[in-house]
Each structure stands twice: as structure tokens, then as C-alpha cells.
């Protein structure tokens, strides 16, 4: 189950992400927002981050205008490793190296075609399980 959250700046791109998930039969829980009316991104960041941290959802996708505010807010929640990605290499690497559990993107930054490739890479790339990466992730939590 993938937890989804966005603000008004990410709403248009989130609709495209949802269409991608639907087309690929990927289950999700949408925490909103549900329109382009102006809202506060930390509300959605925290809802998604808590759903991932408590195990209700396996991973999350967060989108605001830049992806910056919503990733900063998500990373305040213990156990969350939210990665702001604007390219496929980073999406793949952050899964392999950081075991990132939330993907953040900028709806006013990243075009739809690239964003969906980033989503695909993020969802399909497993964590490497390499000892050095496990050690470094543990150091983040300490
Ligand atoms: C909203 O205008 C904008 O500030 C928000 O979407 C995001 O870019 C914040 O980091």
C-alpha cells in the first residue's frame, strides 16, 4: 500500500501519479489534498509520514510545488527517510543506498513523463541490504 499526499502545488502531478498507479494495479491510500485550493503542506506530509512510520503503508509519495517543504516536514517524523528526487538515477540510488521510504517530488519542477519514470524507479528498486548502507541508515536514526 502506497500512501499519497500533496498540497495544491502538487495536486496536478498527483492526479497523473494516481492514474499511473491505477493503470498498474498498485494499491494506494490517498491522504489528500483533493483540490487546487490552497492548503498547508505539513498537514499532508505528516499524515503520509505517520502512515509509513506506523506500518500502515509500505512507502509514500509526497508532492508539493517544489517537493522541498513537504520532504522537510516528512523527515521530522522518526523512521522516515523522504527523498526529494528530480531524476531517475537519484530515485533508484536512494532506494538502494538510503532505503528511502517516501518519494518527494516538485509538481512545479518536474514534468509528468519524467515524474512517472521516477515513481516507477522508486517503487521497483529494492534496498541493496549492503552492510555499509544498513550501518549508515542506523547512524541517521541514532
Ligand atoms: C505552495 O505555494 C508552495 O510553497 C509549496 O507547494 C511548496 O513548494 C513548499 O515547499
PDB file of C-alpha atoms and ligand atoms in Angstrom:
ATOM      1  CA  UNK A   1       0.000   0.000   0.000  1.00  0.00           C
ATOM      2  CA  UNK A   2       1.409   3.385  -1.039  1.00  0.00           C
ATOM      3  CA  UNK A   3       0.463   6.473   0.984  1.00  0.00           C
ATOM      4  CA  UNK A   4      -0.148   9.566  -1.145  1.00  0.00           C
ATOM      5  CA  UNK A   5      -0.164  13.208  -0.123  1.00  0.00           C
ATOM      6  CA  UNK A   6       0.140  16.566  -1.828  1.00  0.00           C
ATOM      7  CA  UNK A   7      -0.699  20.238  -1.477  1.00  0.00           C
ATOM      8  CA  UNK A   8      -2.237  22.495  -4.114  1.00  0.00           C
ATOM      9  CA  UNK A   9       1.173  22.884  -5.780  1.00  0.00           C
ATOM     10  CA  UNK A  10       1.400  19.136  -6.253  1.00  0.00           C
ATOM     11  CA  UNK A  11      -2.230  18.379  -6.982  1.00  0.00           C
ATOM     12  CA  UNK A  12      -1.996  18.316 -10.802  1.00  0.00           C
ATOM     13  CA  UNK A  13       1.006  15.987 -10.807  1.00  0.00           C
ATOM     14  CA  UNK A  14      -0.548  13.786  -8.128  1.00  0.00           C
ATOM     15  CA  UNK A  15      -3.523  13.191 -10.439  1.00  0.00           C
ATOM     16  CA  UNK A  16      -1.064  11.838 -13.023  1.00  0.00           C
ATOM     17  CA  UNK A  17       0.653   9.666 -10.403  1.00  0.00           C
ATOM     18  CA  UNK A  18      -2.720   8.255  -9.359  1.00  0.00           C
ATOM     19  CA  UNK A  19      -3.550   7.448 -12.998  1.00  0.00           C
ATOM     20  CA  UNK A  20      -0.195   5.629 -13.251  1.00  0.00           C
ATOM     21  CA  UNK A  21      -0.851   3.638 -10.067  1.00  0.00           C
ATOM     22  CA  UNK A  22      -4.363   2.751 -11.248  1.00  0.00           C
ATOM     23  CA  UNK A  23      -3.067   1.627 -14.650  1.00  0.00           C
ATOM     24  CA  UNK A  24      -0.523  -0.627 -12.946  1.00  0.00           C
ATOM     25  CA  UNK A  25      -2.879  -2.013 -10.279  1.00  0.00           C
ATOM     26  CA  UNK A  26      -0.777  -0.557  -7.470  1.00  0.00           C
ATOM     27  CA  UNK A  27      -2.785  -0.074  -4.271  1.00  0.00           C
ATOM     28  CA  UNK A  28      -2.683   3.304  -2.538  1.00  0.00           C
ATOM     29  CA  UNK A  29      -4.297   5.312   0.204  1.00  0.00           C
ATOM     30  CA  UNK A  30      -4.794   8.959  -0.666  1.00  0.00           C
ATOM     31  CA  UNK A  31      -4.462  11.370   2.252  1.00  0.00           C
ATOM     32  CA  UNK A  32      -5.274  14.407   0.066  1.00  0.00           C
ATOM     33  CA  UNK A  33      -5.436  17.228  -0.725  1.00  0.00           C
ATOM     34  CA  UNK A  34      -8.293  16.776  -3.144  1.00  0.00           C
ATOM     35  CA  UNK A  35      -8.447  20.116  -4.976  1.00  0.00           C
ATOM     36  CA  UNK A  36      -6.296  23.069  -6.054  1.00  0.00           C
ATOM     37  CA  UNK A  37      -7.477  25.188  -3.143  1.00  0.00           C
ATOM     38  CA  UNK A  38      -4.526  26.484  -1.128  1.00  0.00           C
ATOM     39  CA  UNK A  39      -3.594  24.267   1.824  1.00  0.00           C
ATOM     40  CA  UNK A  40      -0.669  23.758   4.191  1.00  0.00           C
ATOM     41  CA  UNK A  41       1.754  21.080   3.009  1.00  0.00           C
ATOM     42  CA  UNK A  42       2.913  19.944   6.508  1.00  0.00           C
ATOM     43  CA  UNK A  43      -0.565  18.545   7.179  1.00  0.00           C
ATOM     44  CA  UNK A  44      -0.281  16.116   4.262  1.00  0.00           C
ATOM     45  CA  UNK A  45       3.400  15.411   4.846  1.00  0.00           C
ATOM     46  CA  UNK A  46       2.708  14.341   8.411  1.00  0.00           C
ATOM     47  CA  UNK A  47      -0.337  12.232   7.535  1.00  0.00           C
ATOM     48  CA  UNK A  48       1.666  10.268   4.965  1.00  0.00           C
ATOM     49  CA  UNK A  49       4.789  10.083   7.126  1.00  0.00           C
ATOM     50  CA  UNK A  50       2.839   8.666  10.085  1.00  0.00           C
ATOM     51  CA  UNK A  51       1.113   6.103   7.857  1.00  0.00           C
ATOM     52  CA  UNK A  52       4.524   4.900   6.639  1.00  0.00           C
ATOM     53  CA  UNK A  53       6.213   5.093  10.050  1.00  0.00           C
ATOM     54  CA  UNK A  54       3.474   3.070  11.754  1.00  0.00           C
ATOM     55  CA  UNK A  55       3.472   0.404   9.042  1.00  0.00           C
ATOM     56  CA  UNK A  56       0.001   1.105   7.677  1.00  0.00           C
ATOM     57  CA  UNK A  57       1.647   1.857   4.325  1.00  0.00           C
ATOM     58  CA  UNK A  58       4.858   0.405   2.949  1.00  0.00           C
ATOM     59  CA  UNK A  59       6.004   3.565   1.127  1.00  0.00           C
ATOM     60  CA  UNK A  60       4.766   7.073   0.437  1.00  0.00           C
ATOM     61  CA  UNK A  61       4.725   9.643  -2.331  1.00  0.00           C
ATOM     62  CA  UNK A  62       4.513  13.351  -1.472  1.00  0.00           C
ATOM     63  CA  UNK A  63       4.233  16.236  -3.906  1.00  0.00           C
ATOM     64  CA  UNK A  64       4.206  19.987  -3.274  1.00  0.00           C
ATOM     65  CA  UNK A  65       5.257  22.813  -5.576  1.00  0.00           C
ATOM     66  CA  UNK A  66       8.968  22.225  -5.165  1.00  0.00           C
ATOM     67  CA  UNK A  67       8.956  18.993  -3.159  1.00  0.00           C
ATOM     68  CA  UNK A  68      11.127  20.786  -0.617  1.00  0.00           C
ATOM     69  CA  UNK A  69       8.698  21.824   2.100  1.00  0.00           C
ATOM     70  CA  UNK A  70       6.803  18.564   2.037  1.00  0.00           C
ATOM     71  CA  UNK A  71      10.010  16.479   2.273  1.00  0.00           C
ATOM     72  CA  UNK A  72      11.398  18.605   5.118  1.00  0.00           C
ATOM     73  CA  UNK A  73       8.153  18.130   7.050  1.00  0.00           C
ATOM     74  CA  UNK A  74       8.030  14.371   6.403  1.00  0.00           C
ATOM     75  CA  UNK A  75      11.617  13.937   7.557  1.00  0.00           C
ATOM     76  CA  UNK A  76      10.678  15.278  11.007  1.00  0.00           C
ATOM     77  CA  UNK A  77       8.834  12.016  11.684  1.00  0.00           C
ATOM     78  CA  UNK A  78      11.023   9.328  13.260  1.00  0.00           C
ATOM     79  CA  UNK A  79      11.803   6.476  10.913  1.00  0.00           C
ATOM     80  CA  UNK A  80      11.046   8.466   7.783  1.00  0.00           C
ATOM     81  CA  UNK A  81      13.592   8.823   5.033  1.00  0.00           C
ATOM     82  CA  UNK A  82      11.945  11.096   2.470  1.00  0.00           C
ATOM     83  CA  UNK A  83      13.976  11.701  -0.682  1.00  0.00           C
ATOM     84  CA  UNK A  84      13.310  14.636  -2.977  1.00  0.00           C
ATOM     85  CA  UNK A  85      14.025  13.344  -6.475  1.00  0.00           C
ATOM     86  CA  UNK A  86      14.056  15.118  -9.812  1.00  0.00           C
ATOM     87  CA  UNK A  87      15.821  12.409 -11.797  1.00  0.00           C
ATOM     88  CA  UNK A  88      15.639   8.640 -12.206  1.00  0.00           C
ATOM     89  CA  UNK A  89      19.221   7.983 -11.060  1.00  0.00           C
ATOM     90  CA  UNK A  90      18.531   9.575  -7.677  1.00  0.00           C
ATOM     91  CA  UNK A  91      15.243   7.695  -7.254  1.00  0.00           C
ATOM     92  CA  UNK A  92      16.998   4.388  -7.876  1.00  0.00           C
ATOM     93  CA  UNK A  93      20.035   5.268  -5.745  1.00  0.00           C
ATOM     94  CA  UNK A  94      18.003   6.462  -2.788  1.00  0.00           C
ATOM     95  CA  UNK A  95      16.181   3.144  -2.680  1.00  0.00           C
ATOM     96  CA  UNK A  96      19.405   1.129  -2.995  1.00  0.00           C
ATOM     97  CA  UNK A  97      21.531   3.204  -0.605  1.00  0.00           C
ATOM     98  CA  UNK A  98      19.158   5.032   1.772  1.00  0.00           C
ATOM     99  CA  UNK A  99      16.183   2.639   1.774  1.00  0.00           C
ATOM    100  CA  UNK A 100      14.120   5.809   1.309  1.00  0.00           C
ATOM    101  CA  UNK A 101      10.535   5.138   2.292  1.00  0.00           C
ATOM    102  CA  UNK A 102       8.973   8.304   0.890  1.00  0.00           C
ATOM    103  CA  UNK A 103       9.494   9.830  -2.541  1.00  0.00           C
ATOM    104  CA  UNK A 104       9.008  13.592  -2.733  1.00  0.00           C
ATOM    105  CA  UNK A 105       8.682  15.490  -5.990  1.00  0.00           C
ATOM    106  CA  UNK A 106       8.054  19.053  -7.102  1.00  0.00           C
ATOM    107  CA  UNK A 107       4.865  19.438  -9.078  1.00  0.00           C
ATOM    108  CA  UNK A 108       6.045  22.813 -10.419  1.00  0.00           C
ATOM    109  CA  UNK A 109       9.508  21.467 -11.198  1.00  0.00           C
ATOM    110  CA  UNK A 110       9.312  18.001 -12.733  1.00  0.00           C
ATOM    111  CA  UNK A 111       7.345  17.221 -15.886  1.00  0.00           C
ATOM    112  CA  UNK A 112       4.821  14.396 -15.951  1.00  0.00           C
ATOM    113  CA  UNK A 113       6.788  11.980 -18.140  1.00  0.00           C
ATOM    114  CA  UNK A 114       9.921  12.196 -16.013  1.00  0.00           C
ATOM    115  CA  UNK A 115       7.926  12.129 -12.765  1.00  0.00           C
ATOM    116  CA  UNK A 116       6.279   8.841 -13.706  1.00  0.00           C
ATOM    117  CA  UNK A 117       9.675   7.319 -14.556  1.00  0.00           C
ATOM    118  CA  UNK A 118      10.889   8.476 -11.146  1.00  0.00           C
ATOM    119  CA  UNK A 119       7.851   6.877  -9.466  1.00  0.00           C
ATOM    120  CA  UNK A 120       8.468   3.619 -11.337  1.00  0.00           C
ATOM    121  CA  UNK A 121      12.145   3.536 -10.321  1.00  0.00           C
ATOM    122  CA  UNK A 122      11.328   4.370  -6.715  1.00  0.00           C
ATOM    123  CA  UNK A 123       8.649   1.699  -6.387  1.00  0.00           C
ATOM    124  CA  UNK A 124      10.514  -1.046  -8.244  1.00  0.00           C
ATOM    125  CA  UNK A 125      14.045  -0.670  -6.863  1.00  0.00           C
ATOM    126  CA  UNK A 126      14.810  -2.763  -3.773  1.00  0.00           C
ATOM    127  CA  UNK A 127      17.132  -1.734  -0.947  1.00  0.00           C
ATOM    128  CA  UNK A 128      20.606  -3.166  -1.504  1.00  0.00           C
ATOM    129  CA  UNK A 129      20.807  -4.588   2.023  1.00  0.00           C
ATOM    130  CA  UNK A 130      24.550  -3.895   1.914  1.00  0.00           C
ATOM    131  CA  UNK A 131      26.108  -3.807   5.368  1.00  0.00           C
ATOM    132  CA  UNK A 132      27.580  -0.345   4.845  1.00  0.00           C
ATOM    133  CA  UNK A 133      24.234   1.115   3.877  1.00  0.00           C
ATOM    134  CA  UNK A 134      22.485  -0.557   6.817  1.00  0.00           C
ATOM    135  CA  UNK A 135      25.157   0.913   9.119  1.00  0.00           C
ATOM    136  CA  UNK A 136      24.743   4.418   7.702  1.00  0.00           C
ATOM    137  CA  UNK A 137      20.952   4.321   7.918  1.00  0.00           C
ATOM    138  CA  UNK A 138      21.279   3.220  11.540  1.00  0.00           C
ATOM    139  CA  UNK A 139      23.513   6.230  12.159  1.00  0.00           C
ATOM    140  CA  UNK A 140      20.738   8.508  10.872  1.00  0.00           C
ATOM    141  CA  UNK A 141      18.392   7.094  13.499  1.00  0.00           C
ATOM    142  CA  UNK A 142      20.892   7.298  16.383  1.00  0.00           C
TER     143      UNK A 142
HETATM  144  C1  LIG B   1       2.952  26.461  -2.036  1.00  0.00           C
HETATM  145  O1  LIG B   1       2.794  27.687  -2.662  1.00  0.00           O
HETATM  146  C2  LIG B   1       4.412  26.069  -2.009  1.00  0.00           C
HETATM  147  O2  LIG B   1       5.083  26.858  -1.095  1.00  0.00           O
HETATM  148  C3  LIG B   1       4.544  24.596  -1.680  1.00  0.00           C
HETATM  149  O3  LIG B   1       3.850  23.849  -2.623  1.00  0.00           O
HETATM  150  C4  LIG B   1       5.966  24.046  -1.674  1.00  0.00           C
HETATM  151  O4  LIG B   1       6.636  24.387  -2.828  1.00  0.00           O
HETATM  152  C5  LIG B   1       6.743  24.310  -0.456  1.00  0.00           C
HETATM  153  O5  LIG B   1       7.887  23.890  -0.300  1.00  0.00           O
END
